[in-house]
PDB file of C-alpha atoms in Angstrom:
ATOM      1  CA  UNK A1237       0.808  -8.132  10.742  1.00 60.00           C
ATOM      2  CA  UNK A1238       0.993  -4.949  12.734  1.00 56.00           C
ATOM      3  CA  UNK A1239      -1.417  -5.466  15.598  1.00 52.00           C
ATOM      4  CA  UNK A1240       0.805  -5.514  18.351  1.00 38.00           C
ATOM      5  CA  UNK A1241       4.193  -3.844  17.222  1.00 41.00           C
ATOM      6  CA  UNK A1242       5.758  -1.221  19.196  1.00 39.00           C
ATOM      7  CA  UNK A1243       3.972   1.398  17.285  1.00 43.00           C
ATOM      8  CA  UNK A1244       0.624  -0.386  17.238  1.00 41.00           C
ATOM      9  CA  UNK A1245      -1.766  -1.621  19.885  1.00 35.00           C
ATOM     10  CA  UNK A1246      -0.828  -2.460  17.344  1.00 38.00           C
ATOM     11  CA  UNK A1247     -17.527  -0.587  -3.193  1.00 32.00           C
ATOM     12  CA  UNK A1248     -19.640   0.103  -4.644  1.00 32.00           C
ATOM     13  CA  UNK A1249     -20.245  -3.518  -6.040  1.00 33.00           C
ATOM     14  CA  UNK A1250     -18.864  -3.702  -9.593  1.00 29.00           C
ATOM     15  CA  UNK A1251     -21.842  -5.243 -11.129  1.00 29.00           C
ATOM     16  CA  UNK A1252     -21.615  -6.128 -14.818  1.00 32.00           C
ATOM     17  CA  UNK A1253     -22.278  -3.004 -16.175  1.00 30.00           C
ATOM     18  CA  UNK A1254     -25.262  -2.868 -18.748  1.00 30.00           C
ATOM     19  CA  UNK A1255     -26.274   0.764 -18.344  1.00 35.00           C
ATOM     20  CA  UNK A1256     -24.472   3.352 -20.289  1.00 35.00           C
ATOM     21  CA  UNK A1257     -24.358   5.801 -17.558  1.00 31.00           C
ATOM     22  CA  UNK A1258     -22.994   3.254 -15.067  1.00 32.00           C
ATOM     23  CA  UNK A1259     -20.456   2.016 -17.704  1.00 37.00           C
ATOM     24  CA  UNK A1260     -19.239   5.475 -18.323  1.00 37.00           C
ATOM     25  CA  UNK A1261     -18.825   6.389 -14.693  1.00 36.00           C
ATOM     26  CA  UNK A1262     -16.942   3.123 -14.128  1.00 40.00           C
ATOM     27  CA  UNK A1263     -14.613   3.607 -16.879  1.00 40.00           C
ATOM     28  CA  UNK A1264     -14.004   7.245 -16.093  1.00 40.00           C
ATOM     29  CA  UNK A1265     -13.021   6.244 -12.688  1.00 43.00           C
ATOM     30  CA  UNK A1266     -10.572   3.763 -13.982  1.00 45.00           C
ATOM     31  CA  UNK A1267      -9.093   6.138 -16.435  1.00 45.00           C
ATOM     32  CA  UNK A1268      -8.676   8.976 -13.885  1.00 42.00           C
ATOM     33  CA  UNK A1269      -6.470   6.517 -11.739  1.00 41.00           C
ATOM     34  CA  UNK A1270      -3.643   8.818 -10.381  1.00 39.00           C
ATOM     35  CA  UNK A1271      -5.949  11.852 -10.241  1.00 50.00           C
ATOM     36  CA  UNK A1272      -8.536   9.989  -8.180  1.00 59.00           C
ATOM     37  CA  UNK A1273      -6.366   8.171  -5.727  1.00 88.00           C
ATOM     38  CA  UNK A1274      -3.230   9.424  -3.959  1.00 93.00           C
ATOM     39  CA  UNK A1275      -0.108   7.255  -3.285  1.00 97.00           C
ATOM     40  CA  UNK A1276      -0.471   6.050   0.188  1.00 98.00           C
ATOM     41  CA  UNK A1277       1.619   3.905   2.759  1.00 98.00           C
ATOM     42  CA  UNK A1278       0.743   1.915   5.839  1.00 98.00           C
ATOM     43  CA  UNK A1279       3.235   3.298   8.407  1.00 98.00           C
ATOM     44  CA  UNK A1280       3.742  -0.172  10.005  1.00 97.00           C
ATOM     45  CA  UNK A1281       6.144  -0.556   6.942  1.00 97.00           C
ATOM     46  CA  UNK A1282       8.650   1.853   8.517  1.00 97.00           C
ATOM     47  CA  UNK A1283       7.654   1.202  12.002  1.00 95.00           C
ATOM     48  CA  UNK A1284      11.244   0.709  13.393  1.00 95.00           C
ATOM     49  CA  UNK A1285      12.283   4.126  11.895  1.00 96.00           C
ATOM     50  CA  UNK A1286       8.972   5.756  13.176  1.00 96.00           C
ATOM     51  CA  UNK A1287       9.739   4.592  16.901  1.00 95.00           C
ATOM     52  CA  UNK A1288      13.332   5.976  16.696  1.00 96.00           C
ATOM     53  CA  UNK A1289      12.475   9.431  15.051  1.00 97.00           C
ATOM     54  CA  UNK A1290       8.850   9.921  14.379  1.00 97.00           C
ATOM     55  CA  UNK A1291       9.163  13.517  12.948  1.00 98.00           C
ATOM     56  CA  UNK A1292      12.067  12.689  10.644  1.00 98.00           C
ATOM     57  CA  UNK A1293      10.660   9.448   9.259  1.00 98.00           C
ATOM     58  CA  UNK A1294       7.352  11.229   8.463  1.00 98.00           C
ATOM     59  CA  UNK A1295       9.180  13.839   6.534  1.00 98.00           C
ATOM     60  CA  UNK A1296      11.168  11.234   4.681  1.00 98.00           C
ATOM     61  CA  UNK A1297       7.904   9.527   3.769  1.00 98.00           C
ATOM     62  CA  UNK A1298       6.732  12.851   2.247  1.00 98.00           C
ATOM     63  CA  UNK A1299       9.975  13.431   0.564  1.00 98.00           C
ATOM     64  CA  UNK A1300       9.794  10.120  -1.144  1.00 98.00           C
ATOM     65  CA  UNK A1301       6.553  11.285  -2.635  1.00 98.00           C
ATOM     66  CA  UNK A1302       3.750   9.751  -0.446  1.00 98.00           C
ATOM     67  CA  UNK A1303       1.068  12.123   0.301  1.00 97.00           C
ATOM     68  CA  UNK A1304      -1.227   9.731   2.353  1.00 98.00           C
ATOM     69  CA  UNK A1305      -0.551   7.506   5.271  1.00 98.00           C
ATOM     70  CA  UNK A1306      -2.353   5.048   7.424  1.00 98.00           C
ATOM     71  CA  UNK A1307      -1.370   4.871  10.902  1.00 98.00           C
ATOM     72  CA  UNK A1308      -0.659   1.842  13.021  1.00 95.00           C
ATOM     73  CA  UNK A1309      -0.608   3.453  16.439  1.00 90.00           C
ATOM     74  CA  UNK A1310       1.655   6.501  17.469  1.00 92.00           C
ATOM     75  CA  UNK A1311       4.041   4.984  19.899  1.00 86.00           C
ATOM     76  CA  UNK A1312       4.653   7.265  22.999  1.00 90.00           C
ATOM     77  CA  UNK A1313       3.037  10.106  21.395  1.00 96.00           C
ATOM     78  CA  UNK A1314      -0.424  11.425  21.858  1.00 97.00           C
ATOM     79  CA  UNK A1315      -2.837  11.496  18.898  1.00 97.00           C
ATOM     80  CA  UNK A1316      -2.751  15.159  18.845  1.00 98.00           C
ATOM     81  CA  UNK A1317       1.022  15.116  18.865  1.00 98.00           C
ATOM     82  CA  UNK A1318       1.129  12.662  15.970  1.00 98.00           C
ATOM     83  CA  UNK A1319      -1.351  14.674  14.209  1.00 98.00           C
ATOM     84  CA  UNK A1320       0.820  17.754  14.420  1.00 98.00           C
ATOM     85  CA  UNK A1321       3.858  15.696  13.031  1.00 98.00           C
ATOM     86  CA  UNK A1322       1.857  14.704  10.102  1.00 98.00           C
ATOM     87  CA  UNK A1323       0.709  18.222   9.495  1.00 98.00           C
ATOM     88  CA  UNK A1324       4.364  19.491   9.867  1.00 98.00           C
ATOM     89  CA  UNK A1325       5.316  16.746   7.171  1.00 98.00           C
ATOM     90  CA  UNK A1326       2.595  17.520   4.794  1.00 98.00           C
ATOM     91  CA  UNK A1327       0.882  14.390   5.060  1.00 98.00           C
ATOM     92  CA  UNK A1328      -2.796  13.329   5.279  1.00 98.00           C
ATOM     93  CA  UNK A1329      -4.009  10.451   7.404  1.00 98.00           C
ATOM     94  CA  UNK A1330      -7.388   9.223   5.974  1.00 98.00           C
ATOM     95  CA  UNK A1331      -7.354   5.991   7.955  1.00 98.00           C
ATOM     96  CA  UNK A1332      -6.076   4.574  11.288  1.00 98.00           C
ATOM     97  CA  UNK A1333      -5.593   1.013  12.300  1.00 98.00           C
ATOM     98  CA  UNK A1334      -6.565   0.772  15.991  1.00 97.00           C
ATOM     99  CA  UNK A1335      -6.818  -1.896  18.755  1.00 94.00           C
ATOM    100  CA  UNK A1336     -10.693  -2.485  18.795  1.00 96.00           C
ATOM    101  CA  UNK A1337     -11.540  -5.121  21.172  1.00 92.00           C
ATOM    102  CA  UNK A1338      -8.315  -4.650  23.015  1.00 89.00           C
ATOM    103  CA  UNK A1339      -9.018  -1.125  24.329  1.00 92.00           C
ATOM    104  CA  UNK A1340     -11.942   1.134  25.059  1.00 95.00           C
ATOM    105  CA  UNK A1341     -13.754   1.818  21.842  1.00 97.00           C
ATOM    106  CA  UNK A1342     -15.023   5.223  22.908  1.00 97.00           C
ATOM    107  CA  UNK A1343     -11.305   6.263  23.664  1.00 97.00           C
ATOM    108  CA  UNK A1344     -10.084   4.914  20.349  1.00 98.00           C
ATOM    109  CA  UNK A1345     -12.824   6.928  18.473  1.00 98.00           C
ATOM    110  CA  UNK A1346     -11.838  10.115  20.425  1.00 98.00           C
ATOM    111  CA  UNK A1347      -8.231   9.604  19.391  1.00 98.00           C
ATOM    112  CA  UNK A1348      -9.279   8.930  15.766  1.00 98.00           C
ATOM    113  CA  UNK A1349     -11.224  12.124  15.657  1.00 98.00           C
ATOM    114  CA  UNK A1350      -8.497  14.015  17.138  1.00 98.00           C
ATOM    115  CA  UNK A1351      -6.134  12.691  14.393  1.00 98.00           C
ATOM    116  CA  UNK A1352      -8.620  13.720  11.672  1.00 98.00           C
ATOM    117  CA  UNK A1353      -9.270  10.379   9.995  1.00 98.00           C
ATOM    118  CA  UNK A1354     -12.227   9.313   7.897  1.00 98.00           C
ATOM    119  CA  UNK A1355     -11.720   5.462   8.548  1.00 98.00           C
ATOM    120  CA  UNK A1356     -11.035   3.487  11.475  1.00 98.00           C
ATOM    121  CA  UNK A1357      -9.767   0.004  11.128  1.00 98.00           C
ATOM    122  CA  UNK A1358      -9.527  -3.394  12.941  1.00 97.00           C
ATOM    123  CA  UNK A1359      -6.361  -5.232  11.922  1.00 90.00           C
ATOM    124  CA  UNK A1360      -7.742  -8.258  13.828  1.00 92.00           C
ATOM    125  CA  UNK A1361     -10.848  -8.558  15.874  1.00 95.00           C
ATOM    126  CA  UNK A1362     -11.079 -11.299  18.213  1.00 92.00           C
ATOM    127  CA  UNK A1363     -14.328 -12.769  19.430  1.00 92.00           C
ATOM    128  CA  UNK A1364     -13.354 -12.756  23.004  1.00 85.00           C
ATOM    129  CA  UNK A1365     -11.517  -9.377  23.403  1.00 72.00           C
ATOM    130  CA  UNK A1366      -8.253  -8.921  25.241  1.00 70.00           C
ATOM    131  CA  UNK A1367      -8.646 -12.099  27.303  1.00 62.00           C
ATOM    132  CA  UNK A1368      -7.357 -13.991  24.166  1.00 54.00           C
ATOM    133  CA  UNK A1369      -4.095 -12.081  23.718  1.00 59.00           C
ATOM    134  CA  UNK A1370      -1.990 -14.810  25.718  1.00 63.00           C
ATOM    135  CA  UNK A1371      -2.593 -17.261  22.968  1.00 83.00           C
ATOM    136  CA  UNK A1372      -3.246 -15.053  20.127  1.00 86.00           C
ATOM    137  CA  UNK A1373      -2.062 -17.064  17.094  1.00 88.00           C
ATOM    138  CA  UNK A1374      -3.418 -20.364  18.383  1.00 89.00           C
ATOM    139  CA  UNK A1375      -6.720 -18.601  18.784  1.00 90.00           C
ATOM    140  CA  UNK A1376      -6.897 -16.695  15.354  1.00 93.00           C
ATOM    141  CA  UNK A1377      -5.757 -20.030  13.551  1.00 93.00           C
ATOM    142  CA  UNK A1378      -8.507 -22.081  15.124  1.00 94.00           C
ATOM    143  CA  UNK A1379     -11.553 -19.734  14.920  1.00 96.00           C
ATOM    144  CA  UNK A1380     -14.734 -21.589  14.217  1.00 96.00           C
ATOM    145  CA  UNK A1381     -17.937 -20.508  12.370  1.00 96.00           C
ATOM    146  CA  UNK A1382     -19.501 -19.302  15.537  1.00 96.00           C
ATOM    147  CA  UNK A1383     -16.430 -17.337  16.399  1.00 96.00           C
ATOM    148  CA  UNK A1384     -16.580 -15.434  13.042  1.00 97.00           C
ATOM    149  CA  UNK A1385     -20.248 -14.727  13.592  1.00 97.00           C
ATOM    150  CA  UNK A1386     -19.348 -13.374  17.011  1.00 97.00           C
ATOM    151  CA  UNK A1387     -16.772 -11.170  15.401  1.00 98.00           C
ATOM    152  CA  UNK A1388     -19.334 -10.084  12.942  1.00 98.00           C
ATOM    153  CA  UNK A1389     -21.566  -8.992  15.780  1.00 98.00           C
ATOM    154  CA  UNK A1390     -18.609  -7.174  17.305  1.00 97.00           C
ATOM    155  CA  UNK A1391     -17.911  -5.437  13.952  1.00 98.00           C
ATOM    156  CA  UNK A1392     -21.471  -4.204  13.591  1.00 98.00           C
ATOM    157  CA  UNK A1393     -21.227  -2.756  17.070  1.00 98.00           C
ATOM    158  CA  UNK A1394     -18.008  -0.909  16.454  1.00 98.00           C
ATOM    159  CA  UNK A1395     -19.342   0.285  13.219  1.00 98.00           C
ATOM    160  CA  UNK A1396     -22.490   1.791  14.835  1.00 98.00           C
ATOM    161  CA  UNK A1397     -20.454   3.543  17.417  1.00 98.00           C
ATOM    162  CA  UNK A1398     -17.926   4.939  14.625  1.00 98.00           C
ATOM    163  CA  UNK A1399     -20.971   6.158  12.498  1.00 98.00           C
ATOM    164  CA  UNK A1400     -22.365   7.960  15.664  1.00 98.00           C
ATOM    165  CA  UNK A1401     -18.937   9.568  16.061  1.00 98.00           C
ATOM    166  CA  UNK A1402     -18.941  10.653  12.490  1.00 98.00           C
ATOM    167  CA  UNK A1403     -16.393   8.089  11.296  1.00 98.00           C
ATOM    168  CA  UNK A1404     -16.352   5.072   9.104  1.00 98.00           C
ATOM    169  CA  UNK A1405     -15.298   1.669  10.340  1.00 98.00           C
ATOM    170  CA  UNK A1406     -13.650  -1.113   8.159  1.00 98.00           C
ATOM    171  CA  UNK A1407     -12.095  -4.628   8.665  1.00 98.00           C
ATOM    172  CA  UNK A1408      -8.806  -5.601   7.324  1.00 98.00           C
ATOM    173  CA  UNK A1409      -7.971  -9.169   6.445  1.00 98.00           C
ATOM    174  CA  UNK A1410      -4.929 -11.360   7.018  1.00 97.00           C
ATOM    175  CA  UNK A1411      -4.729 -14.953   5.554  1.00 96.00           C
ATOM    176  CA  UNK A1412      -6.557 -16.866   8.593  1.00 97.00           C
ATOM    177  CA  UNK A1413      -9.992 -15.591   7.547  1.00 98.00           C
ATOM    178  CA  UNK A1414      -9.846 -17.720   4.352  1.00 98.00           C
ATOM    179  CA  UNK A1415      -9.286 -21.004   6.151  1.00 97.00           C
ATOM    180  CA  UNK A1416     -11.710 -23.714   5.181  1.00 96.00           C
ATOM    181  CA  UNK A1417     -14.191 -24.001   8.038  1.00 96.00           C
ATOM    182  CA  UNK A1418     -16.303 -26.713   6.524  1.00 90.00           C
ATOM    183  CA  UNK A1419     -19.376 -26.678   4.022  1.00 83.00           C
ATOM    184  CA  UNK A1420     -17.520 -24.373   2.001  1.00 83.00           C
ATOM    185  CA  UNK A1421     -17.436 -21.544   4.347  1.00 93.00           C
ATOM    186  CA  UNK A1422     -14.798 -19.306   5.424  1.00 98.00           C
ATOM    187  CA  UNK A1423     -14.652 -16.689   8.043  1.00 98.00           C
ATOM    188  CA  UNK A1424     -14.298 -13.957   5.472  1.00 98.00           C
ATOM    189  CA  UNK A1425     -17.441 -14.921   3.718  1.00 97.00           C
ATOM    190  CA  UNK A1426     -19.364 -14.956   7.029  1.00 97.00           C
ATOM    191  CA  UNK A1427     -18.076 -11.435   7.651  1.00 98.00           C
ATOM    192  CA  UNK A1428     -19.129 -10.260   4.424  1.00 98.00           C
ATOM    193  CA  UNK A1429     -22.662 -11.810   4.922  1.00 97.00           C
ATOM    194  CA  UNK A1430     -23.337 -11.054   8.476  1.00 98.00           C
ATOM    195  CA  UNK A1431     -22.008  -7.582   8.730  1.00 98.00           C
ATOM    196  CA  UNK A1432     -24.153  -4.606   7.971  1.00 98.00           C
ATOM    197  CA  UNK A1433     -22.980  -2.951   4.854  1.00 98.00           C
ATOM    198  CA  UNK A1434     -24.099   0.522   6.114  1.00 98.00           C
ATOM    199  CA  UNK A1435     -21.706   0.132   9.244  1.00 98.00           C
ATOM    200  CA  UNK A1436     -18.929  -2.148   8.093  1.00 98.00           C
ATOM    201  CA  UNK A1437     -16.645  -1.686   5.066  1.00 98.00           C
ATOM    202  CA  UNK A1438     -13.626  -3.832   4.307  1.00 98.00           C
ATOM    203  CA  UNK A1439      -9.923  -2.854   3.488  1.00 98.00           C
ATOM    204  CA  UNK A1440      -8.738  -5.653   1.043  1.00 98.00           C
ATOM    205  CA  UNK A1441      -5.049  -6.730   1.767  1.00 98.00           C
ATOM    206  CA  UNK A1442      -4.397  -8.353  -1.560  1.00 97.00           C
ATOM    207  CA  UNK A1443      -1.160  -9.885  -0.386  1.00 97.00           C
ATOM    208  CA  UNK A1444      -2.552 -11.714   2.427  1.00 97.00           C
ATOM    209  CA  UNK A1445      -5.511 -12.838   0.207  1.00 98.00           C
ATOM    210  CA  UNK A1446      -2.916 -14.324  -2.299  1.00 97.00           C
ATOM    211  CA  UNK A1447      -1.094 -16.090   0.589  1.00 96.00           C
ATOM    212  CA  UNK A1448      -4.550 -17.854   1.413  1.00 97.00           C
ATOM    213  CA  UNK A1449      -4.882 -18.943  -2.144  1.00 97.00           C
ATOM    214  CA  UNK A1450      -7.519 -16.532  -2.950  1.00 97.00           C
ATOM    215  CA  UNK A1451      -7.849 -13.996  -5.915  1.00 97.00           C
ATOM    216  CA  UNK A1452      -8.453 -10.310  -4.503  1.00 98.00           C
ATOM    217  CA  UNK A1453      -9.974  -9.667  -7.900  1.00 98.00           C
ATOM    218  CA  UNK A1454     -12.962 -12.132  -7.368  1.00 98.00           C
ATOM    219  CA  UNK A1455     -13.847 -10.384  -4.099  1.00 98.00           C
ATOM    220  CA  UNK A1456     -13.523  -6.765  -5.471  1.00 98.00           C
ATOM    221  CA  UNK A1457     -15.740  -7.877  -8.422  1.00 97.00           C
ATOM    222  CA  UNK A1458     -18.243  -9.899  -6.330  1.00 96.00           C
ATOM    223  CA  UNK A1459     -18.521  -7.496  -3.316  1.00 96.00           C
ATOM    224  CA  UNK A1460     -17.103  -4.215  -4.634  1.00 90.00           C
ATOM    225  CA  UNK A1461     -19.407  -2.100  -2.650  1.00 94.00           C
ATOM    226  CA  UNK A1462     -18.135  -3.420   0.492  1.00 97.00           C
ATOM    227  CA  UNK A1463     -14.380  -2.310  -0.185  1.00 98.00           C
ATOM    228  CA  UNK A1464     -13.304   1.252   0.762  1.00 98.00           C
ATOM    229  CA  UNK A1465      -9.537   0.600   0.719  1.00 98.00           C
ATOM    230  CA  UNK A1466      -6.964  -1.502  -0.554  1.00 98.00           C
ATOM    231  CA  UNK A1467      -3.497  -2.744   0.697  1.00 98.00           C
ATOM    232  CA  UNK A1468      -0.889  -3.402  -1.918  1.00 97.00           C
ATOM    233  CA  UNK A1469       1.874  -5.893  -1.048  1.00 97.00           C
ATOM    234  CA  UNK A1470       4.040  -8.527  -2.410  1.00 97.00           C
ATOM    235  CA  UNK A1471       5.559 -11.964  -1.501  1.00 95.00           C
ATOM    236  CA  UNK A1472       8.222 -14.167  -3.012  1.00 93.00           C
ATOM    237  CA  UNK A1473       7.843 -17.948  -3.287  1.00 90.00           C
ATOM    238  CA  UNK A1474       4.165 -17.795  -3.241  1.00 92.00           C
ATOM    239  CA  UNK A1475       3.860 -21.556  -4.049  1.00 90.00           C
ATOM    240  CA  UNK A1476       1.733 -22.892  -1.203  1.00 93.00           C
ATOM    241  CA  UNK A1477      -1.564 -21.902   0.243  1.00 95.00           C
ATOM    242  CA  UNK A1478      -1.150 -20.681   3.933  1.00 95.00           C
ATOM    243  CA  UNK A1479      -4.142 -20.008   6.014  1.00 95.00           C
ATOM    244  CA  UNK A1480      -2.489 -19.942   9.341  1.00 93.00           C
ATOM    245  CA  UNK A1481      -1.172 -16.658  10.600  1.00 90.00           C
ATOM    246  CA  UNK A1482       1.249 -18.446  13.053  1.00 84.00           C
ATOM    247  CA  UNK A1483       3.205 -19.490   9.984  1.00 79.00           C
ATOM    248  CA  UNK A1484       4.593 -15.928   9.722  1.00 71.00           C
ATOM    249  CA  UNK A1485       5.765 -15.861  13.225  1.00 69.00           C
ATOM    250  CA  UNK A1486       7.247 -19.365  13.252  1.00 69.00           C
ATOM    251  CA  UNK A1487       9.127 -18.643  10.031  1.00 74.00           C
ATOM    252  CA  UNK A1488       7.467 -21.875   8.545  1.00 79.00           C
ATOM    253  CA  UNK A1489       8.991 -22.898   5.216  1.00 84.00           C
ATOM    254  CA  UNK A1490       5.665 -22.849   3.729  1.00 83.00           C
ATOM    255  CA  UNK A1491       5.247 -19.067   4.489  1.00 86.00           C
ATOM    256  CA  UNK A1492       6.286 -16.909   1.483  1.00 91.00           C
ATOM    257  CA  UNK A1493       8.847 -14.156   1.989  1.00 92.00           C
ATOM    258  CA  UNK A1494       7.670 -10.530   2.171  1.00 94.00           C
ATOM    259  CA  UNK A1495       9.405  -8.186  -0.563  1.00 96.00           C
ATOM    260  CA  UNK A1496       9.066  -4.944  -2.191  1.00 97.00           C
ATOM    261  CA  UNK A1497       6.277  -4.465  -4.822  1.00 97.00           C
ATOM    262  CA  UNK A1498       7.357  -5.804  -8.190  1.00 96.00           C
ATOM    263  CA  UNK A1499       9.878  -8.127  -6.785  1.00 96.00           C
ATOM    264  CA  UNK A1500       7.561 -10.848  -5.795  1.00 96.00           C
ATOM    265  CA  UNK A1501       5.015 -13.346  -7.267  1.00 95.00           C
ATOM    266  CA  UNK A1502       1.786 -11.233  -7.328  1.00 97.00           C
ATOM    267  CA  UNK A1503       0.524  -9.394 -10.442  1.00 97.00           C
ATOM    268  CA  UNK A1504      -0.454  -6.174  -8.996  1.00 97.00           C
ATOM    269  CA  UNK A1505      -1.774  -4.308 -12.088  1.00 97.00           C
ATOM    270  CA  UNK A1506      -5.139  -6.127 -12.563  1.00 98.00           C
ATOM    271  CA  UNK A1507      -5.695  -6.056  -8.801  1.00 98.00           C
ATOM    272  CA  UNK A1508      -5.508  -2.282  -8.800  1.00 97.00           C
ATOM    273  CA  UNK A1509      -7.370  -1.927 -11.780  1.00 97.00           C
ATOM    274  CA  UNK A1510     -10.278  -4.147 -10.037  1.00 97.00           C
ATOM    275  CA  UNK A1511      -9.931  -1.919  -7.088  1.00 96.00           C
ATOM    276  CA  UNK A1512     -10.522   1.223  -9.273  1.00 95.00           C
ATOM    277  CA  UNK A1513     -13.519  -0.355 -10.853  1.00 95.00           C
ATOM    278  CA  UNK A1514     -14.897  -1.327  -7.460  1.00 95.00           C
ATOM    279  CA  UNK A1515     -14.461   2.325  -6.267  1.00 95.00           C
ATOM    280  CA  UNK A1516     -11.991   2.055  -3.411  1.00 97.00           C
ATOM    281  CA  UNK A1517     -10.940   5.557  -2.273  1.00 96.00           C
ATOM    282  CA  UNK A1518      -7.539   4.834  -0.907  1.00 98.00           C
ATOM    283  CA  UNK A1519      -4.601   2.623  -1.728  1.00 98.00           C
ATOM    284  CA  UNK A1520      -1.879   1.934   0.828  1.00 98.00           C
ATOM    285  CA  UNK A1521       1.505   0.174   0.237  1.00 98.00           C
ATOM    286  CA  UNK A1522       2.434  -2.132   3.105  1.00 97.00           C
ATOM    287  CA  UNK A1523       5.283  -4.349   3.432  1.00 95.00           C
ATOM    288  CA  UNK A1524       5.789  -7.029   6.192  1.00 90.00           C
ATOM    289  CA  UNK A1525       9.025  -7.217   7.887  1.00 89.00           C
ATOM    290  CA  UNK A1526      11.653  -8.471   8.066  1.00 88.00           C
ATOM    291  CA  UNK A1527      13.494  -6.363   5.643  1.00 93.00           C
ATOM    292  CA  UNK A1528      16.359  -8.706   4.687  1.00 87.00           C
ATOM    293  CA  UNK A1529      17.485  -7.200   1.305  1.00 91.00           C
ATOM    294  CA  UNK A1530      17.172  -3.421   1.597  1.00 96.00           C
ATOM    295  CA  UNK A1531      16.270  -1.262   4.800  1.00 97.00           C
ATOM    296  CA  UNK A1532      12.633  -0.314   5.111  1.00 97.00           C
ATOM    297  CA  UNK A1533      12.929   3.254   4.166  1.00 98.00           C
ATOM    298  CA  UNK A1534      14.754   2.144   0.985  1.00 98.00           C
ATOM    299  CA  UNK A1535      11.925  -0.420   0.326  1.00 98.00           C
ATOM    300  CA  UNK A1536       9.506   2.297   0.934  1.00 98.00           C
ATOM    301  CA  UNK A1537      11.012   4.232  -1.938  1.00 98.00           C
ATOM    302  CA  UNK A1538      10.763   1.040  -4.183  1.00 98.00           C
ATOM    303  CA  UNK A1539       7.262   0.586  -3.212  1.00 98.00           C
ATOM    304  CA  UNK A1540       6.319   4.254  -3.985  1.00 98.00           C
ATOM    305  CA  UNK A1541       7.672   4.129  -7.484  1.00 98.00           C
ATOM    306  CA  UNK A1542       5.817   0.916  -8.328  1.00 98.00           C
ATOM    307  CA  UNK A1543       2.529   2.088  -6.803  1.00 98.00           C
ATOM    308  CA  UNK A1544       2.765   5.442  -8.676  1.00 97.00           C
ATOM    309  CA  UNK A1545       3.103   3.522 -11.807  1.00 97.00           C
ATOM    310  CA  UNK A1546       0.133   1.302 -10.955  1.00 96.00           C
ATOM    311  CA  UNK A1547      -2.120   4.135 -10.303  1.00 94.00           C
ATOM    312  CA  UNK A1548      -0.714   6.085 -13.085  1.00 85.00           C
TER     313      UNK A1548
END
């Protein structure tokens, strides 16, 4: 949950394949795996290291084997300075999480173009903008159907501005979007239905979906054309459904424990395979703090090895 860390202001639909050409294309995509997708990491994973030593941390990320990163802010650096550090480390940044709704959209898009990304992403998008920051967790954990409809309106507006700037916009989920709002509705379903597919894509965070008691494969199968990117993460003790984000910050006993890939409760292989079938273009590891068993950089190494095996 990276929106306000020190570093951050912070798909195609997989229809049942009946045509021979479509089937061939889909299975070819799945078979190519590692050739089609590079191993990526959401830099929030190593946020503390990045704050202390941006250049050195990015070089270590590249040495581990990652070739792509997704940014979550750039600390005290400018977008141009951070771009240069990425270049020096030999890393690509196809995507950036930005504080949409919290800062001027035009300035954020200008920074994204300077950084050279393809996708700009909302980690969380509030219906009321920065005025809601004081009671952030209370607000996100009590969003109504009307609130999510307003978020969809906001997302469409950002998507339109991003498109005009030559960029693509995506919405990244946590767990609160899957809270039952009544009549079988969830905020995530509202966002899928009421955002324009030509303007708004989605970055599926499979870990948060599982925390909320949802199966990422279901969404990747039913709405595959909407998903451009995938976040791969793992949790231990994933035994209770939790749809309040405040549970993470309050360290609720119901909240599962973030951990390295392959050390938790999530079967990641079928999720990655579903993402490949859906046509996702980028896969990023992300691990939530705190890092209780190994330091963040060591966790990033473990996560890389597992991700590489999943894509391979």
